[in-house]
Amino acid sequence: MTPSPGVRLGPRLRALLDLCPVQGPVADIGSGHGRLAQELALRLPPGQVFATEAKPGPAAELRRLLDPRSAVQVLHGPGLGPLRQLGCRGAVIAGMGGRTIARILESERELALSLEWICLQPMQREECLTDWLDQQRSWTVRRTSVVDRGHRYHSFLMVRQ
Ligand SMILES: C[S@@+](CC[C@H](N)C(=O)[O-])C[C@H]1O[C@@H](n2cnc3c(N)ncnc32)[C@H](O)[C@@H]1O
């Protein structure tokens, strides 16, 4: 696919993308502007990237922002809920607080633990997430960090053992 014009990742999302395994299908939860989802789509066969938003309004806006050539499929619904029946191998949750991300994972625990990999990048309160990660015994966790516009962001890749 021709790279979508104007899709450029800053250091924060670039660091997250670099951590994501090239293994689809994958869902970008709370995709927002959809830039990460579009970059993921460049690395995977068509139709293997889903982008979610909790509510219909932001989902419609996301649909408008996405380049149709990316073939990213937009779904709406909170947290990991939209992933039911999709058979995703991976998920990305970024751009929310660590407490919110931990709640999303805990409220759909069975679904989360059915995935092969999960990439996480909290905007703040990463300690809420590391507490949750420390309790997951059957996952290996890789951590990286990056400074973007003066703020240090921590990223976590969980891979099922
Ligand atoms: C700050 S944006 C982050 C966008 C992108 N993921 C990033 O890291 O740049 C957070 C997005 O998460 C969405 N969001 C918040 N809570 C959510 C939830 N429980 N489920 C799905 N999306 C959610 C918001 O609507 C918003 O678009």
Coordinates of N, CA and C and ligand atoms in Angstrom, one line a residue:
M1 N 0.8 -1.2 0.0 CA 0.0 0.0 0.0 C 0.9 1.2 0.0
T2 N 0.5 2.3 -0.7 CA 1.2 3.5 -0.7 C 1.0 4.2 0.7
P3 N 2.1 4.6 1.3 CA 2.0 5.2 2.7 C 1.0 6.4 2.6
S4 N 0.2 6.5 3.6 CA -0.8 7.6 3.6 C -0.1 8.9 3.8
P5 N -0.4 9.9 3.0 CA 0.2 11.2 3.1 C -0.2 11.8 4.5
G6 N 0.7 12.5 5.1 CA 0.4 13.2 6.3 C 0.4 12.3 7.6
V7 N 0.5 11.0 7.5 CA 0.6 10.2 8.7 C 2.0 10.1 9.2
R8 N 2.3 10.8 10.2 CA 3.6 10.9 10.8 C 3.5 10.6 12.3
L9 N 4.3 9.8 12.8 CA 4.3 9.5 14.2 C 5.4 10.3 14.9
G10 N 5.0 10.9 16.1 CA 6.0 11.6 16.9 C 6.8 10.5 17.7
P11 N 7.8 10.9 18.5 CA 8.6 9.9 19.2 C 7.8 9.0 20.1
R12 N 6.7 9.5 20.7 CA 6.0 8.7 21.7 C 5.3 7.5 20.9
L13 N 4.6 7.8 19.8 CA 3.9 6.7 19.1 C 4.9 5.9 18.3
R14 N 6.0 6.5 17.8 CA 7.0 5.7 17.1 C 7.6 4.6 18.1
A15 N 7.9 5.0 19.3 CA 8.4 4.1 20.3 C 7.4 2.9 20.5
L16 N 6.1 3.3 20.6 CA 5.1 2.2 20.8 C 5.0 1.3 19.6
L17 N 5.0 1.9 18.4 CA 5.0 1.1 17.1 C 6.2 0.1 17.1
D18 N 7.4 0.6 17.4 CA 8.6 -0.2 17.4 C 8.5 -1.4 18.3
L19 N 7.7 -1.3 19.4 CA 7.5 -2.3 20.4 C 6.5 -3.4 20.0
C20 N 5.6 -3.0 19.0 CA 4.5 -3.9 18.6 C 5.0 -5.1 17.8
P21 N 4.7 -6.3 18.1 CA 5.1 -7.4 17.2 C 4.3 -7.3 15.9
V22 N 4.9 -7.7 14.8 CA 4.2 -7.7 13.5 C 3.4 -9.0 13.4
Q23 N 2.3 -9.0 14.2 CA 1.5 -10.2 14.3 C 0.0 -9.7 14.4
G24 N -0.7 -9.9 13.3 CA -2.1 -9.5 13.4 C -3.0 -10.8 13.5
P25 N -4.3 -10.6 13.5 CA -5.0 -9.3 13.6 C -4.7 -8.6 15.0
V26 N -4.8 -7.2 14.9 CA -4.5 -6.4 16.1 C -5.6 -5.3 16.2
A27 N -5.9 -4.9 17.4 CA -6.8 -3.8 17.6 C -6.1 -2.7 18.4
D28 N -6.3 -1.5 17.9 CA -5.8 -0.3 18.6 C -7.0 0.2 19.4
I29 N -7.0 0.1 20.7 CA -8.1 0.4 21.6 C -8.0 1.9 21.9
G30 N -9.1 2.7 21.7 CA -9.1 4.1 21.9 C -8.1 4.8 21.0
S31 N -8.4 4.5 19.7 CA -7.4 4.9 18.6 C -7.3 6.4 18.4
G32 N -8.3 7.1 18.8 CA -8.3 8.6 18.7 C -8.2 9.0 17.2
H33 N -7.1 9.6 16.9 CA -6.8 10.1 15.5 C -6.5 8.9 14.5
G34 N -6.2 7.7 15.1 CA -5.9 6.6 14.2 C -4.5 6.5 13.6
R35 N -3.6 7.3 14.0 CA -2.3 7.3 13.3 C -1.6 6.0 13.6
L36 N -1.6 5.6 14.8 CA -0.9 4.3 15.1 C -1.5 3.1 14.3
A37 N -2.9 3.1 14.3 CA -3.5 2.0 13.5 C -3.1 2.0 12.1
Q38 N -3.0 3.2 11.5 CA -2.6 3.3 10.1 C -1.2 2.8 9.8
E39 N -0.3 3.1 10.8 CA 1.0 2.6 10.7 C 1.1 1.1 10.8
L40 N 0.3 0.6 11.8 CA 0.2 -0.9 11.9 C -0.3 -1.5 10.6
A41 N -1.3 -0.9 10.0 CA -1.8 -1.4 8.8 C -0.8 -1.5 7.6
L42 N 0.2 -0.6 7.7 CA 1.2 -0.7 6.6 C 2.1 -1.9 6.8
R43 N 2.1 -2.5 8.0 CA 3.0 -3.6 8.2 C 2.3 -5.0 8.1
L44 N 0.9 -5.0 8.0 CA 0.2 -6.2 8.0 C -0.7 -6.4 6.8
P45 N -1.1 -7.6 6.5 CA -2.0 -7.8 5.3 C -3.3 -7.0 5.5
P46 N -4.0 -6.6 4.4 CA -5.2 -5.8 4.5 C -6.3 -6.5 5.4
G47 N -7.0 -5.7 6.2 CA -8.1 -6.2 7.0 C -7.6 -6.7 8.3
Q48 N -6.4 -6.6 8.7 CA -5.9 -7.2 10.0 C -5.8 -6.1 11.1
V49 N -6.2 -4.9 10.8 CA -6.1 -3.9 11.9 C -7.5 -3.3 12.2
F50 N -7.8 -3.3 13.4 CA -9.1 -2.7 13.9 C -8.7 -1.5 14.8
A51 N -9.5 -0.5 14.7 CA -9.3 0.7 15.5 C -10.6 0.9 16.3
T52 N -10.6 1.1 17.6 CA -11.8 1.2 18.4 C -11.9 2.6 19.0
E53 N -13.1 3.0 19.3 CA -13.4 4.1 20.1 C -14.6 3.8 21.0
A54 N -14.6 4.3 22.2 CA -15.7 3.9 23.2 C -17.1 4.3 22.7
K55 N -17.2 5.5 22.0 CA -18.5 6.0 21.7 C -18.7 6.2 20.2
P56 N -20.0 6.3 19.8 CA -20.2 6.4 18.3 C -19.6 7.7 17.7
G57 N -19.7 8.8 18.5 CA -19.3 10.1 17.9 C -17.8 10.1 17.6
P58 N -16.9 9.8 18.6 CA -15.5 9.7 18.3 C -15.2 8.6 17.3
A59 N -16.0 7.5 17.2 CA -15.8 6.5 16.2 C -16.0 7.0 14.8
A60 N -17.1 7.8 14.7 CA -17.4 8.5 13.4 C -16.2 9.4 13.0
E61 N -15.7 10.2 13.9 CA -14.6 11.1 13.6 C -13.4 10.3 13.2
L62 N -13.1 9.2 13.9 CA -12.0 8.4 13.6 C -12.1 7.8 12.1
R63 N -13.3 7.4 11.8 CA -13.6 6.9 10.4 C -13.3 8.0 9.4
R64 N -13.6 9.3 9.7 CA -13.4 10.4 8.8 C -11.9 10.6 8.7
L65 N -11.2 10.5 9.8 CA -9.7 10.8 9.7 C -8.9 9.7 9.0
L66 N -9.4 8.5 9.0 CA -8.6 7.4 8.5 C -8.5 7.5 7.0
D67 N -7.4 7.2 6.4 CA -7.2 7.1 5.0 C -7.9 5.7 4.6
P68 N -8.9 5.8 3.7 CA -9.6 4.5 3.3 C -8.6 3.5 2.8
R69 N -7.5 3.9 2.2 CA -6.5 3.0 1.6 C -5.9 2.1 2.7
S70 N -6.0 2.5 4.0 CA -5.3 1.8 5.1 C -6.1 0.5 5.4
A71 N -7.4 0.5 5.0 CA -8.3 -0.6 5.3 C -8.5 -0.9 6.7
V72 N -8.2 0.1 7.6 CA -8.4 -0.1 9.0 C -9.9 -0.1 9.3
Q73 N -10.4 -1.1 10.1 CA -11.8 -1.2 10.4 C -12.1 -0.6 11.7
V74 N -13.1 0.3 11.7 CA -13.4 1.0 13.0 C -14.6 0.3 13.7
L75 N -14.4 0.2 15.0 CA -15.5 -0.4 15.8 C -15.7 0.5 17.0
H76 N -16.9 0.5 17.5 CA -17.1 1.3 18.7 C -17.7 0.4 19.9
G77 N -17.2 0.8 21.1 CA -17.6 0.1 22.3 C -16.4 0.3 23.2
P78 N -16.7 0.2 24.5 CA -15.7 0.5 25.5 C -14.7 -0.6 25.7
G79 N -13.5 -0.2 25.9 CA -12.4 -1.2 26.3 C -12.2 -2.3 25.2
L80 N -12.0 -3.5 25.8 CA -11.8 -4.6 24.9 C -13.0 -5.3 24.3
G81 N -14.2 -4.8 24.7 CA -15.5 -5.4 24.3 C -15.6 -5.6 22.8
P82 N -15.3 -4.6 22.0 CA -15.4 -4.8 20.5 C -14.6 -5.9 20.0
L83 N -13.6 -6.4 20.7 CA -12.8 -7.5 20.2 C -13.4 -8.9 20.2
R84 N -14.5 -9.0 20.9 CA -15.2 -10.3 21.0 C -15.4 -10.9 19.6
Q85 N -15.1 -12.1 19.4 CA -15.3 -12.9 18.2 C -14.4 -12.4 17.0
L86 N -13.5 -11.5 17.3 CA -12.7 -11.0 16.1 C -11.5 -11.9 15.9
G87 N -11.1 -12.6 17.0 CA -9.9 -13.5 16.8 C -8.6 -12.7 16.8
C88 N -8.6 -11.6 17.5 CA -7.3 -10.8 17.4 C -6.2 -11.5 18.2
R89 N -5.0 -11.4 17.7 CA -3.8 -11.9 18.4 C -3.2 -10.9 19.3
G90 N -3.4 -9.6 18.9 CA -2.7 -8.5 19.7 C -3.7 -7.3 19.9
A91 N -3.3 -6.5 20.9 CA -4.0 -5.3 21.2 C -3.1 -4.2 21.6
V92 N -3.4 -3.0 21.3 CA -2.6 -1.8 21.8 C -3.6 -0.9 22.6
I93 N -3.1 -0.5 23.7 CA -3.9 0.5 24.5 C -2.9 1.6 24.9
A94 N -3.2 2.8 24.4 CA -2.3 3.9 24.6 C -3.0 5.2 24.7
G95 N -2.4 6.2 25.4 CA -3.0 7.5 25.4 C -4.0 7.7 26.5
M96 N -4.1 6.8 27.4 CA -5.0 7.0 28.6 C -4.2 6.8 29.8
G97 N -4.7 7.1 31.0 CA -4.0 7.0 32.2 C -3.8 5.5 32.6
G98 N -2.8 5.3 33.4 CA -2.5 3.9 33.8 C -3.6 3.3 34.5
R99 N -4.3 4.0 35.3 CA -5.5 3.5 36.1 C -6.6 3.0 35.1
T100 N -6.9 3.9 34.1 CA -7.9 3.5 33.1 C -7.5 2.3 32.4
I101 N -6.2 2.2 31.9 CA -5.8 1.0 31.2 C -5.9 -0.2 32.0
A102 N -5.5 -0.1 33.3 CA -5.6 -1.3 34.2 C -7.0 -1.7 34.4
R103 N -7.9 -0.8 34.5 CA -9.4 -1.1 34.6 C -9.9 -1.8 33.4
I104 N -9.5 -1.3 32.2 CA -9.9 -1.9 30.9 C -9.5 -3.4 30.9
L105 N -8.2 -3.6 31.3 CA -7.7 -5.0 31.2 C -8.4 -5.9 32.2
E106 N -8.6 -5.3 33.4 CA -9.2 -6.1 34.5 C -10.7 -6.4 34.2
S107 N -11.4 -5.4 33.6 CA -12.8 -5.6 33.4 C -13.1 -6.7 32.3
E108 N -12.1 -6.9 31.4 CA -12.3 -7.9 30.4 C -11.1 -8.9 30.5
R109 N -10.9 -9.3 31.7 CA -9.7 -10.1 32.0 C -9.5 -11.3 31.1
E110 N -10.6 -12.1 31.0 CA -10.6 -13.3 30.2 C -10.2 -13.0 28.7
L111 N -10.8 -12.0 28.2 CA -10.5 -11.6 26.8 C -9.0 -11.1 26.7
A112 N -8.6 -10.3 27.7 CA -7.2 -9.8 27.6 C -6.2 -11.0 27.7
L113 N -6.5 -11.9 28.5 CA -5.6 -13.0 28.7 C -5.7 -14.1 27.6
S114 N -6.7 -13.9 26.7 CA -6.7 -14.8 25.5 C -5.8 -14.3 24.4
L115 N -5.4 -13.0 24.5 CA -4.5 -12.5 23.4 C -3.1 -13.0 23.6
E116 N -2.4 -12.9 22.5 CA -0.9 -13.4 22.5 C 0.0 -12.3 22.9
W117 N -0.4 -11.0 22.6 CA 0.4 -9.9 23.0 C -0.4 -8.6 23.2
I118 N 0.0 -7.8 24.1 CA -0.6 -6.5 24.4 C 0.4 -5.5 24.6
C119 N 0.3 -4.4 23.9 CA 1.2 -3.2 24.0 C 0.5 -2.1 24.7
L120 N 1.1 -1.6 25.7 CA 0.5 -0.6 26.6 C 1.4 0.7 26.7
Q121 N 0.8 1.8 26.7 CA 1.5 3.1 26.9 C 0.7 4.1 27.7
P122 N 0.8 4.1 29.0 CA 0.0 5.1 29.7 C 0.6 6.5 29.6
M123 N -0.3 7.5 29.6 CA 0.1 8.9 29.6 C 0.7 9.3 30.9
Q124 N 0.1 8.8 32.0 CA 0.6 9.1 33.4 C 0.1 7.9 34.3
R125 N 0.5 8.0 35.5 CA 0.1 7.0 36.5 C 0.5 5.6 36.1
E126 N 1.7 5.4 35.6 CA 2.1 4.1 35.1 C 2.2 3.1 36.2
E127 N 2.3 3.6 37.5 CA 2.4 2.7 38.6 C 1.2 1.9 38.8
C128 N 0.0 2.4 38.4 CA -1.2 1.6 38.5 C -1.2 0.4 37.6
L129 N -0.5 0.6 36.4 CA -0.4 -0.5 35.4 C 0.7 -1.5 35.9
T130 N 1.8 -0.9 36.4 CA 2.9 -1.9 36.7 C 2.4 -2.8 37.9
D131 N 1.6 -2.3 38.8 CA 1.0 -3.1 39.8 C 0.2 -4.3 39.2
W132 N -0.6 -3.9 38.2 CA -1.4 -5.0 37.5 C -0.5 -5.9 36.8
L133 N 0.5 -5.4 36.1 CA 1.4 -6.3 35.3 C 2.2 -7.2 36.2
D134 N 2.6 -6.7 37.4 CA 3.3 -7.6 38.4 C 2.5 -8.8 38.8
Q135 N 1.2 -8.7 38.7 CA 0.3 -9.8 39.1 C 0.1 -10.9 38.0
Q136 N 0.5 -10.5 36.8 CA 0.3 -11.5 35.7 C 1.5 -12.4 35.6
R137 N 1.4 -13.6 36.1 CA 2.5 -14.5 36.1 C 2.8 -15.2 34.8
S138 N 1.8 -15.3 33.9 CA 2.0 -16.1 32.7 C 2.4 -15.2 31.5
W139 N 2.9 -14.0 31.8 CA 3.3 -13.1 30.7 C 4.7 -12.7 31.0
T140 N 5.4 -12.5 29.9 CA 6.7 -11.8 30.0 C 6.5 -10.3 29.6
V141 N 7.1 -9.4 30.3 CA 6.9 -8.0 30.0 C 8.2 -7.3 29.7
R142 N 8.2 -6.7 28.5 CA 9.3 -5.9 28.1 C 8.9 -4.4 28.2
R143 N 9.9 -3.6 28.8 CA 9.6 -2.2 29.0 C 10.5 -1.3 28.3
T144 N 10.0 -0.2 27.7 CA 10.9 0.8 27.1 C 10.4 2.1 27.5
S145 N 11.2 3.2 27.4 CA 10.7 4.5 27.6 C 11.3 5.5 26.6
V146 N 10.6 6.6 26.4 CA 11.0 7.6 25.5 C 10.6 9.0 26.0
V147 N 11.4 10.0 25.7 CA 11.1 11.3 26.1 C 10.5 12.0 24.8
D148 N 9.3 12.6 25.0 CA 8.7 13.3 23.9 C 8.2 14.6 24.5
R149 N 8.7 15.7 23.9 CA 8.3 17.1 24.4 C 8.4 17.2 25.9
G150 N 9.6 16.7 26.4 CA 9.9 16.9 27.8 C 9.2 15.9 28.7
H151 N 8.4 15.0 28.2 CA 7.7 14.1 29.1 C 8.2 12.7 28.8
R152 N 8.5 11.9 29.9 CA 8.9 10.5 29.7 C 7.7 9.6 29.7
Y153 N 7.6 8.8 28.6 CA 6.5 7.9 28.4 C 7.1 6.5 28.5
H154 N 6.4 5.6 29.3 CA 6.8 4.2 29.5 C 5.9 3.3 28.6
S155 N 6.5 2.4 27.9 CA 5.7 1.5 27.1 C 6.0 0.1 27.6
F156 N 5.0 -0.8 27.5 CA 5.1 -2.2 28.0 C 4.6 -3.1 26.9
L157 N 5.4 -4.1 26.6 CA 4.9 -5.2 25.7 C 4.7 -6.5 26.6
M158 N 3.5 -6.9 26.7 CA 3.2 -8.2 27.4 C 3.1 -9.3 26.3
V159 N 3.8 -10.4 26.5 CA 3.7 -11.5 25.6 C 3.4 -12.7 26.4
R160 N 2.4 -13.5 26.0 CA 2.0 -14.7 26.7 C 3.1 -15.7 26.6
Q161 N 3.4 -16.4 27.7 CA 4.5 -17.4 27.6 C 4.0 -18.7 27.1
Ligands
LIG1 C1 -5.7 10.7 24.1 S1 -6.5 9.7 23.0 C2 -5.2 8.6 22.6 C3 -5.2 8.3 21.1 C4 -4.1 7.3 20.7 N1 -4.4 6.0 21.3 C5 -2.8 7.8 21.2 O1 -2.1 7.1 22.0 O2 -2.3 8.8 20.7 C6 -7.5 8.6 24.1 C7 -8.6 8.0 23.3 O3 -9.2 6.9 24.1 C8 -10.6 6.9 23.9 N2 -11.1 6.2 25.1 C9 -11.1 6.6 26.4 N3 -11.6 5.6 27.2 C10 -11.8 4.5 26.4 C11 -12.4 3.2 26.6 N4 -12.7 2.8 27.8 N5 -12.5 2.4 25.5 C12 -12.2 2.8 24.3 N6 -11.7 4.1 24.0 C13 -11.5 4.9 25.0 C14 -10.9 8.4 23.9 O4 -12.2 8.6 23.2 C15 -9.8 8.9 23.1 O5 -10.0 9.0 21.7

